[in-house]
C-alpha positions as protocol buffer text, in pm:
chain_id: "A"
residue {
  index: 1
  type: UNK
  ca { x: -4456 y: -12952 z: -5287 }
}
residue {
  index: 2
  type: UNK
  ca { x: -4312 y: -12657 z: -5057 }
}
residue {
  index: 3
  type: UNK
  ca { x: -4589 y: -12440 z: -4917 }
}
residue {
  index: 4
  type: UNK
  ca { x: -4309 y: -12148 z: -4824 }
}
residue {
  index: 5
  type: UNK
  ca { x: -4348 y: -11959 z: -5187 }
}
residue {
  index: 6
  type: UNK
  ca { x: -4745 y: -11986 z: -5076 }
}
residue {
  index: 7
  type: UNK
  ca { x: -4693 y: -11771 z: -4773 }
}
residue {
  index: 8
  type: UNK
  ca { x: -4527 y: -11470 z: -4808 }
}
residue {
  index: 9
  type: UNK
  ca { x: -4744 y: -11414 z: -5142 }
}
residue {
  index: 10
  type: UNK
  ca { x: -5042 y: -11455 z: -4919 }
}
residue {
  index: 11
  type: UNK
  ca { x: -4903 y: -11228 z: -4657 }
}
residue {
  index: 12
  type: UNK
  ca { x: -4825 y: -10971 z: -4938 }
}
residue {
  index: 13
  type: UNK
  ca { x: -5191 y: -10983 z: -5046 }
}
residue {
  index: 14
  type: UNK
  ca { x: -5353 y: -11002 z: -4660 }
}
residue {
  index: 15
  type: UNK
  ca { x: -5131 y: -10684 z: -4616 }
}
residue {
  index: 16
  type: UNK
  ca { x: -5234 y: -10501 z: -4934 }
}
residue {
  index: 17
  type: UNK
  ca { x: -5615 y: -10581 z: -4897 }
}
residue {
  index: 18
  type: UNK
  ca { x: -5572 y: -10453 z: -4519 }
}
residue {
  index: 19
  type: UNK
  ca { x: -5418 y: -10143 z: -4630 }
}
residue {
  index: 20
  type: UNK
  ca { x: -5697 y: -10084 z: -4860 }
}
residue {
  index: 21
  type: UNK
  ca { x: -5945 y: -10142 z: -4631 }
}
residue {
  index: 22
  type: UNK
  ca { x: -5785 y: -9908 z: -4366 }
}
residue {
  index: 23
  type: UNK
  ca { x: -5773 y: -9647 z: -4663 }
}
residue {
  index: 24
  type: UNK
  ca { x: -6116 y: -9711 z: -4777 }
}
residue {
  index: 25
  type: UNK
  ca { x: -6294 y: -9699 z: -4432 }
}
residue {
  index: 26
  type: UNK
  ca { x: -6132 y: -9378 z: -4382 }
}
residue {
  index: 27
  type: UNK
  ca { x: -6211 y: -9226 z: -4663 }
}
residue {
  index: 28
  type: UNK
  ca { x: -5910 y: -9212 z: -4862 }
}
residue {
  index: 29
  type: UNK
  ca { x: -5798 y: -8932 z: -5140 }
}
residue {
  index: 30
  type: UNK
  ca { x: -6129 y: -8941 z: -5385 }
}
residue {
  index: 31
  type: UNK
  ca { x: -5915 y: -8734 z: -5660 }
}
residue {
  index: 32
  type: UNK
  ca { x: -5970 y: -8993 z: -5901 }
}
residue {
  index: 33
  type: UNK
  ca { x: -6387 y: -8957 z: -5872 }
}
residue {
  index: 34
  type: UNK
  ca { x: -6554 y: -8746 z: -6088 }
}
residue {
  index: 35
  type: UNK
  ca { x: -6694 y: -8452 z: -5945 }
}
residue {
  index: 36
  type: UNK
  ca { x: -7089 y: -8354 z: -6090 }
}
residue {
  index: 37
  type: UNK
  ca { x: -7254 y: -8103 z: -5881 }
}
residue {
  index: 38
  type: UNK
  ca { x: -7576 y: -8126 z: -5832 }
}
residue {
  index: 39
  type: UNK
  ca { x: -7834 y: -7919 z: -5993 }
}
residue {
  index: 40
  type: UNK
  ca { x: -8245 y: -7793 z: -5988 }
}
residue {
  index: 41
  type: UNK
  ca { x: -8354 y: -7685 z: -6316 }
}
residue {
  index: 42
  type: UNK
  ca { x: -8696 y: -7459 z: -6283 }
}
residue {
  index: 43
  type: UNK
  ca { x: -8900 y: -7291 z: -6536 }
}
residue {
  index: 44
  type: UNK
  ca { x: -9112 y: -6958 z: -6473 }
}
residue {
  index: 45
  type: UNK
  ca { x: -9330 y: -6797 z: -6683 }
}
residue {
  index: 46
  type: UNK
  ca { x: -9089 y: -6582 z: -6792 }
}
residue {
  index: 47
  type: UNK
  ca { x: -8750 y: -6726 z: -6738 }
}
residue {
  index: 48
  type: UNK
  ca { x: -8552 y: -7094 z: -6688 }
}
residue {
  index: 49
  type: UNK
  ca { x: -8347 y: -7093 z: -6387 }
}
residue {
  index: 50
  type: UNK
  ca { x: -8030 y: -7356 z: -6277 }
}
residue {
  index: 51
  type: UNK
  ca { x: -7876 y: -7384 z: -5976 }
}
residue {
  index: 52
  type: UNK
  ca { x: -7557 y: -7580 z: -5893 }
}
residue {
  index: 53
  type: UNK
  ca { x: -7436 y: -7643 z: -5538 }
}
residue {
  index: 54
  type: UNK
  ca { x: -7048 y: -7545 z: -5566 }
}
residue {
  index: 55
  type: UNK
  ca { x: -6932 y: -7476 z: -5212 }
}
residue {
  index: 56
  type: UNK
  ca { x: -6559 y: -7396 z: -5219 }
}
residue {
  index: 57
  type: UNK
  ca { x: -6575 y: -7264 z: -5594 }
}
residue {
  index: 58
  type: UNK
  ca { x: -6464 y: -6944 z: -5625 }
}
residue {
  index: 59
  type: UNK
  ca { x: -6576 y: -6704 z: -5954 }
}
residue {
  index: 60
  type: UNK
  ca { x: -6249 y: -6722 z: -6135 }
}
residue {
  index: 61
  type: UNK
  ca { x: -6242 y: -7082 z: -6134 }
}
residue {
  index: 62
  type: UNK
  ca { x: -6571 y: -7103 z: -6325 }
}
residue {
  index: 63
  type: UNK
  ca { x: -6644 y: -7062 z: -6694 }
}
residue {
  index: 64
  type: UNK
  ca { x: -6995 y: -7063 z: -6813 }
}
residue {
  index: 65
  type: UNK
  ca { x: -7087 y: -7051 z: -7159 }
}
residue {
  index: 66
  type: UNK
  ca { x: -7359 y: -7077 z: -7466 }
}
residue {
  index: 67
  type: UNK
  ca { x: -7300 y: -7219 z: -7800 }
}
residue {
  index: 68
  type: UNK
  ca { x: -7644 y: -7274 z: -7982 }
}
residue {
  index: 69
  type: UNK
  ca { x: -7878 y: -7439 z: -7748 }
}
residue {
  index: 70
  type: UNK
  ca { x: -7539 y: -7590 z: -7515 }
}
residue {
  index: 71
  type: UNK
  ca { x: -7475 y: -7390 z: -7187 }
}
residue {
  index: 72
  type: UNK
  ca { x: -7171 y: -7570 z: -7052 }
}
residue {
  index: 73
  type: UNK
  ca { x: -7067 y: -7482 z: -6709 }
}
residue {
  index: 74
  type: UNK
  ca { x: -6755 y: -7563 z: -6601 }
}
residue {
  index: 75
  type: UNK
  ca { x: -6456 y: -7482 z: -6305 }
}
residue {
  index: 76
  type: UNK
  ca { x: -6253 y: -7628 z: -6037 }
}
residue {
  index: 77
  type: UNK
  ca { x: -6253 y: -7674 z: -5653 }
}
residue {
  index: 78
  type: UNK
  ca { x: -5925 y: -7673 z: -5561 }
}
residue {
  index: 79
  type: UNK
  ca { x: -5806 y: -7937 z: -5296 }
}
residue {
  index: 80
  type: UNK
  ca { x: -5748 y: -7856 z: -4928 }
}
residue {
  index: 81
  type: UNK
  ca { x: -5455 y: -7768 z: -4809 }
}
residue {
  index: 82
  type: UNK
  ca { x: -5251 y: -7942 z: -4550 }
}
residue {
  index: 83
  type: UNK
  ca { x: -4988 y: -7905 z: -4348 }
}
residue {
  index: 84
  type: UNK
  ca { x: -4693 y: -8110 z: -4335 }
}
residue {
  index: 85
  type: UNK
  ca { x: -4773 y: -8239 z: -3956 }
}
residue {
  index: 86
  type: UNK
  ca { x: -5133 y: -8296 z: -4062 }
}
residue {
  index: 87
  type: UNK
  ca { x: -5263 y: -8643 z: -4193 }
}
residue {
  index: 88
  type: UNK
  ca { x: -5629 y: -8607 z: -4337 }
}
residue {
  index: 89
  type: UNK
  ca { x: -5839 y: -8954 z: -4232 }
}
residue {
  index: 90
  type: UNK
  ca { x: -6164 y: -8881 z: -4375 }
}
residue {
  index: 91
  type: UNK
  ca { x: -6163 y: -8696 z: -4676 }
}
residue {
  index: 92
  type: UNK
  ca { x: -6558 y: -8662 z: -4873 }
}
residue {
  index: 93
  type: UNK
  ca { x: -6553 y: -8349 z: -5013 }
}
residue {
  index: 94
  type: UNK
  ca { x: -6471 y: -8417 z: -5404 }
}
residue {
  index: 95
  type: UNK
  ca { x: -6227 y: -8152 z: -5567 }
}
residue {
  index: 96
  type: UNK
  ca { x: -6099 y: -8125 z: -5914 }
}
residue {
  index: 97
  type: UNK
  ca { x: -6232 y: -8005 z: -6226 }
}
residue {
  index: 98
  type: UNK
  ca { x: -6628 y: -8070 z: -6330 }
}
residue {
  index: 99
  type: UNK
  ca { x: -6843 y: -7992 z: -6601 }
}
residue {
  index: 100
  type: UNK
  ca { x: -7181 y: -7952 z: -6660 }
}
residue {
  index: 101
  type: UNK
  ca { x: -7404 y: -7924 z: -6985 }
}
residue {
  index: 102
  type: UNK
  ca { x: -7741 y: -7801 z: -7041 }
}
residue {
  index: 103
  type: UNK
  ca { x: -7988 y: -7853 z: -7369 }
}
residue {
  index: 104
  type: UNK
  ca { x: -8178 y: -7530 z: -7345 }
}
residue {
  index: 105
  type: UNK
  ca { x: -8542 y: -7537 z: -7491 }
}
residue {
  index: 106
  type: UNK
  ca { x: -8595 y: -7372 z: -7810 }
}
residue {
  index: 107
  type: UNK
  ca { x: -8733 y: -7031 z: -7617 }
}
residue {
  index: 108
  type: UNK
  ca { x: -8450 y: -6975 z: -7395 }
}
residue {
  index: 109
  type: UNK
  ca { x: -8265 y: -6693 z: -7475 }
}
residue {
  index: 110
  type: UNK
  ca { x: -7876 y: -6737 z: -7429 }
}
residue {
  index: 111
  type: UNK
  ca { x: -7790 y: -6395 z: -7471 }
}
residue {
  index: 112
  type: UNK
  ca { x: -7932 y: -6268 z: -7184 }
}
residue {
  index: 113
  type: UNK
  ca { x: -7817 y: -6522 z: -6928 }
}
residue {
  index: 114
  type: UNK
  ca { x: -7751 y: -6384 z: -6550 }
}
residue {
  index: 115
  type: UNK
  ca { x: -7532 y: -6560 z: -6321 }
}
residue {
  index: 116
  type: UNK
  ca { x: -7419 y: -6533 z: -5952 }
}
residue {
  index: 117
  type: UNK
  ca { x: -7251 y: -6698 z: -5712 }
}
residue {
  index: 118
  type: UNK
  ca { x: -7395 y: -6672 z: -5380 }
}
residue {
  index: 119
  type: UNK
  ca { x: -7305 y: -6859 z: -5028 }
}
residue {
  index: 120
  type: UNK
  ca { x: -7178 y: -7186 z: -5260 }
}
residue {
  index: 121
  type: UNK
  ca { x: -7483 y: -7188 z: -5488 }
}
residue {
  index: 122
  type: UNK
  ca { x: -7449 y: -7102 z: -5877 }
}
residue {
  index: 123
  type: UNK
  ca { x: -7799 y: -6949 z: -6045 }
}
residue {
  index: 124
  type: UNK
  ca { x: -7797 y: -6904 z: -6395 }
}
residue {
  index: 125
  type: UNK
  ca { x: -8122 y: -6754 z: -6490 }
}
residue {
  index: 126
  type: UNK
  ca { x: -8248 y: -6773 z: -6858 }
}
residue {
  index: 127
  type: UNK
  ca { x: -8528 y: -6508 z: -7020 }
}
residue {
  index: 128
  type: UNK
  ca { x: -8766 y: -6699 z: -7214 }
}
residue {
  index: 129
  type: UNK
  ca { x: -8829 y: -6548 z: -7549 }
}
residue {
  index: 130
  type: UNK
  ca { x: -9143 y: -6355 z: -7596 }
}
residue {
  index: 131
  type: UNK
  ca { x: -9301 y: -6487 z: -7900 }
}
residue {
  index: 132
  type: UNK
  ca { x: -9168 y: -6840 z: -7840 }
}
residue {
  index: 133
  type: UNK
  ca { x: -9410 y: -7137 z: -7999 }
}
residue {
  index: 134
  type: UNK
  ca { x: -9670 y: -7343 z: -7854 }
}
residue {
  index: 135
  type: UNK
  ca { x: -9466 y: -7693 z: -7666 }
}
């Protein structure tokens, strides 16, 4: 039995996993990785508040919305640019699209949500309802 069909398939696959391990330990293109910003949720007294750590987000590439007791928050970061004489090695910083849902409690009052986007950091603050029931 000839070994030589044996070799170049094993070189083939010694290349490939070396590529990938180049790639990898670099960083590589994390496109593919979904993006989920992180997120504190506090309640006040008189309001809920969320805040989302979106650096690189700007305002019209965010959509935030209330259907019932769903706020669903939801944009892009768009990917950094490069030049064509520029190769990126590391690359951490997740872009793409991401969304976000929230169950609101049964006194939060979607109509009245404020929102701003400050220094990378998204706060939506919810009034509670007044006359809201005993938890």
């Amino acid at each position: 039995m000839s070994r030589e069909p044996f070799l170049p398939s094993f070189r083939h696959e010694i290349d490939r996993l070396f590529d990938t391990l180049v790639h990898t330990a670099w960083g590589g293109c994390r496109e593919a990785t979904p993006w989920k910003p992180a997120c504190d949720v506090v309640e006040a007294p008189d309001r809920y508040a969320i805040e989302l750590d979106l650096p690189g987000v700007r305002t019209a590439d965010l959509s935030i919305t209330a259907e019932g007791r769903t706020l669903r928050v939801e944009g892009v970061r768009q990917k950094a640019r490069r030049r064509d004489t520029e190769y990126h090695h590391v690359m951490e910083r997740t872009c793409g699209r991401f969304v976000r849902t929230f169950q609101l409690p049964a006194d939060a009052d979607p109509g009245g949500i404020h929102a701003r986007l400050e220094e990378g950091v998204l706060t939506l603050e919810i009034p509670r309802r007044e006359n809201r029931s005993e938890r």
